[in-house]
CSV table of C-alpha atoms in Angstrom, one decimal:
chain,number,residue,atom,x,y,z
A,16,UNK,CA,153.6,87.9,64.0
A,17,UNK,CA,156.1,85.0,64.0
A,18,UNK,CA,155.7,82.4,61.3
A,19,UNK,CA,154.1,79.2,62.5
A,20,UNK,CA,153.7,77.6,59.1
A,21,UNK,CA,156.5,75.6,57.5
A,22,UNK,CA,157.4,77.2,54.2
A,23,UNK,CA,156.3,80.8,54.9
A,24,UNK,CA,153.6,83.0,56.4
A,25,UNK,CA,151.8,84.3,53.4
A,26,UNK,CA,148.9,81.8,53.4
A,27,UNK,CA,148.4,81.2,57.1
A,28,UNK,CA,145.0,82.8,57.0
A,29,UNK,CA,144.0,80.8,54.0
A,30,UNK,CA,145.1,77.6,55.6
A,31,UNK,CA,143.1,78.4,58.7
A,32,UNK,CA,139.9,79.0,56.7
A,33,UNK,CA,138.6,75.5,57.2
A,34,UNK,CA,136.4,73.6,59.7
A,35,UNK,CA,138.5,72.2,62.5
A,36,UNK,CA,137.4,69.2,64.5
A,37,UNK,CA,139.0,68.3,67.8
A,38,UNK,CA,141.0,65.1,67.7
A,39,UNK,CA,143.4,65.0,70.7
A,40,UNK,CA,144.9,66.9,73.7
A,41,UNK,CA,147.8,66.3,75.9
A,42,UNK,CA,146.0,67.0,79.2
A,43,UNK,CA,145.7,64.1,81.6
A,44,UNK,CA,143.0,65.8,83.6
A,45,UNK,CA,141.0,68.7,82.1
A,46,UNK,CA,138.7,68.8,85.1
A,47,UNK,CA,141.7,69.4,87.4
A,48,UNK,CA,143.3,72.0,85.2
A,49,UNK,CA,140.2,74.0,84.4
A,50,UNK,CA,140.7,73.5,80.7
A,51,UNK,CA,137.6,72.3,78.7
A,52,UNK,CA,136.9,68.7,78.0
A,53,UNK,CA,136.3,68.3,74.3
A,54,UNK,CA,134.9,65.5,72.1
A,55,UNK,CA,135.1,64.9,68.3
A,56,UNK,CA,131.9,66.8,68.0
A,57,UNK,CA,133.6,70.1,69.0
A,58,UNK,CA,134.6,72.3,66.1
A,59,UNK,CA,135.8,75.7,65.0
A,60,UNK,CA,134.5,76.7,61.6
A,61,UNK,CA,136.6,79.6,60.2
A,62,UNK,CA,135.1,81.0,57.0
A,63,UNK,CA,136.9,82.9,54.4
A,64,UNK,CA,134.6,85.9,54.7
A,65,UNK,CA,135.8,86.5,58.3
A,66,UNK,CA,132.8,84.9,60.0
A,67,UNK,CA,132.9,81.8,62.3
A,68,UNK,CA,130.8,79.3,64.1
A,69,UNK,CA,132.2,77.1,66.9
A,70,UNK,CA,131.1,74.6,69.4
A,71,UNK,CA,133.6,74.9,72.3
A,72,UNK,CA,131.8,74.5,75.7
A,73,UNK,CA,128.7,75.8,73.9
A,74,UNK,CA,127.8,77.1,70.5
A,75,UNK,CA,128.7,80.6,69.5
A,76,UNK,CA,129.3,82.6,66.4
A,77,UNK,CA,130.6,85.9,65.1
A,78,UNK,CA,133.7,87.2,63.4
A,79,UNK,CA,137.4,86.1,63.5
A,80,UNK,CA,140.8,87.7,62.8
A,81,UNK,CA,144.4,86.6,63.3
A,82,UNK,CA,146.6,88.6,65.7
A,83,UNK,CA,149.8,87.8,67.6
A,84,UNK,CA,150.0,84.0,66.9
A,85,UNK,CA,146.4,83.6,67.7
A,86,UNK,CA,142.9,83.5,66.3
A,87,UNK,CA,140.6,86.0,67.9
A,88,UNK,CA,136.9,85.1,68.0
A,89,UNK,CA,134.5,87.9,68.6
A,90,UNK,CA,131.1,86.4,69.3
A,91,UNK,CA,127.8,88.2,68.8
A,92,UNK,CA,127.5,88.5,72.6
A,93,UNK,CA,130.7,90.6,72.5
A,94,UNK,CA,132.6,87.9,74.3
A,95,UNK,CA,136.2,87.6,72.9
A,96,UNK,CA,137.9,84.2,72.8
A,97,UNK,CA,141.6,83.9,72.1
A,98,UNK,CA,142.8,80.7,70.5
A,99,UNK,CA,146.6,80.5,70.8
A,100,UNK,CA,148.2,79.0,67.7
A,101,UNK,CA,151.1,76.6,68.5
A,102,UNK,CA,151.5,74.9,65.2
A,103,UNK,CA,149.8,75.2,61.8
A,104,UNK,CA,150.0,72.5,59.2
A,105,UNK,CA,147.9,72.1,56.0
A,106,UNK,CA,145.3,69.9,57.7
A,107,UNK,CA,146.1,70.0,61.4
A,108,UNK,CA,146.6,72.7,64.0
A,109,UNK,CA,147.8,72.6,67.6
A,110,UNK,CA,146.2,75.2,69.8
A,111,UNK,CA,145.8,76.4,73.3
A,112,UNK,CA,142.1,77.1,73.8
A,113,UNK,CA,142.7,78.8,77.2
A,114,UNK,CA,145.8,81.0,76.8
A,115,UNK,CA,147.1,82.3,80.1
A,116,UNK,CA,145.9,79.3,82.0
A,117,UNK,CA,148.8,78.1,84.2
A,118,UNK,CA,147.8,74.4,83.5
A,119,UNK,CA,148.3,74.8,79.8
A,120,UNK,CA,147.0,72.0,77.5
A,121,UNK,CA,147.6,71.6,73.8
A,122,UNK,CA,144.7,70.6,71.6
A,123,UNK,CA,144.9,69.2,68.2
A,124,UNK,CA,142.3,69.8,65.5
A,125,UNK,CA,142.0,68.2,62.1
A,126,UNK,CA,140.9,70.5,59.2
A,127,UNK,CA,138.6,70.0,56.2
A,128,UNK,CA,137.3,72.1,53.5
A,129,UNK,CA,134.4,74.4,54.3
A,130,UNK,CA,134.3,76.6,51.2
A,131,UNK,CA,130.7,76.0,50.4
A,132,UNK,CA,127.7,78.4,50.3
A,133,UNK,CA,126.2,78.8,53.8
A,134,UNK,CA,123.1,76.8,52.9
A,135,UNK,CA,125.3,73.9,51.9
A,136,UNK,CA,127.8,74.2,54.7
A,137,UNK,CA,126.7,72.0,57.7
A,138,UNK,CA,128.8,74.2,60.0
A,139,UNK,CA,127.3,77.6,59.0
A,140,UNK,CA,124.9,79.5,61.2
A,141,UNK,CA,121.9,78.8,59.0
A,142,UNK,CA,122.3,75.0,59.6
A,143,UNK,CA,123.0,75.3,63.3
A,144,UNK,CA,120.2,77.5,64.6
A,145,UNK,CA,119.0,74.4,66.6
A,146,UNK,CA,122.1,74.7,68.8
A,147,UNK,CA,121.0,78.2,70.0
A,148,UNK,CA,119.0,78.0,73.3
A,149,UNK,CA,115.4,79.3,73.0
A,150,UNK,CA,115.0,82.5,74.9
A,151,UNK,CA,111.2,82.2,75.2
A,152,UNK,CA,108.5,79.5,75.2
A,153,UNK,CA,108.3,78.4,71.6
A,154,UNK,CA,105.2,77.8,69.5
A,155,UNK,CA,104.5,74.5,67.9
A,156,UNK,CA,105.7,75.9,64.6
A,157,UNK,CA,109.0,77.1,66.2
A,158,UNK,CA,109.6,73.7,67.9
A,159,UNK,CA,109.0,71.9,64.6
A,160,UNK,CA,111.4,74.3,62.9
A,161,UNK,CA,114.1,73.6,65.5
A,162,UNK,CA,113.7,69.9,64.9
A,163,UNK,CA,113.8,70.3,61.1
A,164,UNK,CA,116.9,72.5,61.4
A,165,UNK,CA,118.6,69.7,63.4
A,166,UNK,CA,117.7,67.2,60.7
A,167,UNK,CA,119.0,69.7,58.1
A,168,UNK,CA,122.3,69.8,59.8
A,169,UNK,CA,122.6,66.0,59.5
A,170,UNK,CA,121.6,66.1,55.9
A,171,UNK,CA,124.3,68.7,55.1
A,172,UNK,CA,126.8,66.9,57.3
A,173,UNK,CA,126.6,63.7,55.3
A,174,UNK,CA,126.4,65.7,52.0
A,175,UNK,CA,129.6,67.5,53.1
A,176,UNK,CA,131.2,64.1,53.8
A,177,UNK,CA,130.5,63.1,50.2
A,178,UNK,CA,131.9,66.4,48.8
A,179,UNK,CA,135.2,66.3,50.7
A,180,UNK,CA,135.5,62.6,50.1
A,181,UNK,CA,135.5,61.5,53.7
A,182,UNK,CA,135.7,57.7,54.2
A,183,UNK,CA,134.2,57.9,57.7
A,184,UNK,CA,132.3,60.5,59.7
A,185,UNK,CA,131.8,60.7,63.5
A,186,UNK,CA,128.1,60.2,64.3
A,187,UNK,CA,128.3,59.2,67.9
A,188,UNK,CA,129.7,62.3,69.7
A,189,UNK,CA,126.7,64.6,68.9
A,190,UNK,CA,124.0,63.5,71.3
A,191,UNK,CA,120.7,64.8,70.0
A,192,UNK,CA,117.2,63.3,69.9
A,193,UNK,CA,118.4,60.4,67.7
A,194,UNK,CA,120.8,57.6,68.4
A,195,UNK,CA,122.9,57.2,65.3
A,196,UNK,CA,124.2,53.9,63.9
A,197,UNK,CA,126.2,53.0,60.9
A,198,UNK,CA,123.0,51.9,59.1
A,199,UNK,CA,120.2,53.9,60.6
A,200,UNK,CA,119.0,55.7,63.7
A,201,UNK,CA,116.4,55.5,66.5
A,202,UNK,CA,114.6,57.9,68.7
A,203,UNK,CA,116.2,58.5,72.1
A,204,UNK,CA,113.7,58.4,75.0
A,205,UNK,CA,112.9,61.8,76.6
A,206,UNK,CA,114.4,60.8,79.9
A,207,UNK,CA,117.7,59.9,78.2
A,208,UNK,CA,118.1,63.1,76.3
A,209,UNK,CA,121.6,64.6,76.8
A,210,UNK,CA,121.8,67.9,78.8
A,211,UNK,CA,123.4,69.5,75.7
A,212,UNK,CA,120.4,68.8,73.5
A,213,UNK,CA,117.7,69.2,76.2
A,214,UNK,CA,119.0,72.6,77.2
A,215,UNK,CA,118.4,74.1,73.7
A,216,UNK,CA,114.7,74.1,74.6
A,217,UNK,CA,113.2,76.8,76.8
A,218,UNK,CA,111.9,74.5,79.5
A,219,UNK,CA,110.7,71.0,80.3
A,220,UNK,CA,107.3,71.5,78.9
A,221,UNK,CA,108.8,72.5,75.5
A,222,UNK,CA,111.1,69.4,75.6
A,223,UNK,CA,108.0,67.2,76.2
A,224,UNK,CA,106.2,68.9,73.2
A,225,UNK,CA,109.3,68.3,71.0
A,226,UNK,CA,109.4,64.7,72.2
A,227,UNK,CA,105.7,64.1,71.4
A,228,UNK,CA,106.2,65.6,67.9
A,229,UNK,CA,109.1,63.2,67.3
A,230,UNK,CA,107.3,60.2,68.8
A,231,UNK,CA,104.2,60.8,66.7
A,232,UNK,CA,106.3,60.9,63.6
A,233,UNK,CA,108.3,57.8,64.3
A,234,UNK,CA,105.1,55.9,65.0
A,235,UNK,CA,103.1,57.0,62.0
A,236,UNK,CA,105.7,57.7,59.3
A,237,UNK,CA,108.2,55.6,57.5
A,238,UNK,CA,111.6,56.4,55.9
A,239,UNK,CA,112.2,54.9,52.5
A,240,UNK,CA,115.9,54.1,52.7
A,241,UNK,CA,117.6,54.8,49.4
A,242,UNK,CA,119.2,51.9,47.7
A,243,UNK,CA,122.9,52.7,47.5
A,244,UNK,CA,126.2,51.2,48.5
A,245,UNK,CA,127.2,54.5,50.0
A,246,UNK,CA,125.9,55.1,53.5
A,247,UNK,CA,126.3,58.8,53.3
A,248,UNK,CA,123.9,59.0,50.4
A,249,UNK,CA,121.4,56.9,52.3
A,250,UNK,CA,121.5,59.3,55.3
A,251,UNK,CA,121.2,62.4,53.1
A,252,UNK,CA,118.0,60.9,51.6
A,253,UNK,CA,116.7,59.9,55.1
A,254,UNK,CA,117.2,63.3,56.6
A,255,UNK,CA,115.7,65.0,53.6
A,256,UNK,CA,112.6,62.8,54.1
A,257,UNK,CA,112.4,63.7,57.8
A,258,UNK,CA,112.3,67.4,57.0
A,259,UNK,CA,109.8,67.0,54.2
A,260,UNK,CA,107.4,64.8,56.3
A,261,UNK,CA,107.4,67.4,59.1
A,262,UNK,CA,106.2,70.2,56.8
């Protein structure tokens, strides 16, 4: 494999073992080219143990290896995705997410540390089960667990921001049941739920049941916002309370 890293190839895999968030691409029209249209919510989480999670036109997870200037993602559904590596820098990579496409586009991703235990890593599978579409009608307990797992993702996301010393975090690109603001959140009406979030439920009836669970909570419960000059700490506390109150 040719060396893509300035200064040598020995630690390419180590440098890639991060969570990578999409930042920019050079395509003027993804729809016309057939390449995916990404947002700052899209990520590739490459873990040191060879496992990965990713949100690239849908959530998937499995194992990853490096081969021939590329990252090879083998998902649990046996689908293989090849991410062509064009440039590797310590905290930025440029990739081709659709190698072989004649209308090639280069995508840039910014990297951050993800070397935390799975239960503390917001991008691990355990904190992203809510992204996996239900394959059957879910019980009330299963729907509540899906909602709690979504809130756990947010809790760990803000805690991760503190650990890696982020000054800002994107809270707008992920369109779930809550509309996020810099100083709080509000419940999104059922009819305004994004397709991405709504499609995680088995059917419309289960979406309505999830909505009613959230509506009841927002009417009858209150969040005690932590007194702190750090907004990330305030959100960590708020999402911990959401989970606890839904038990």
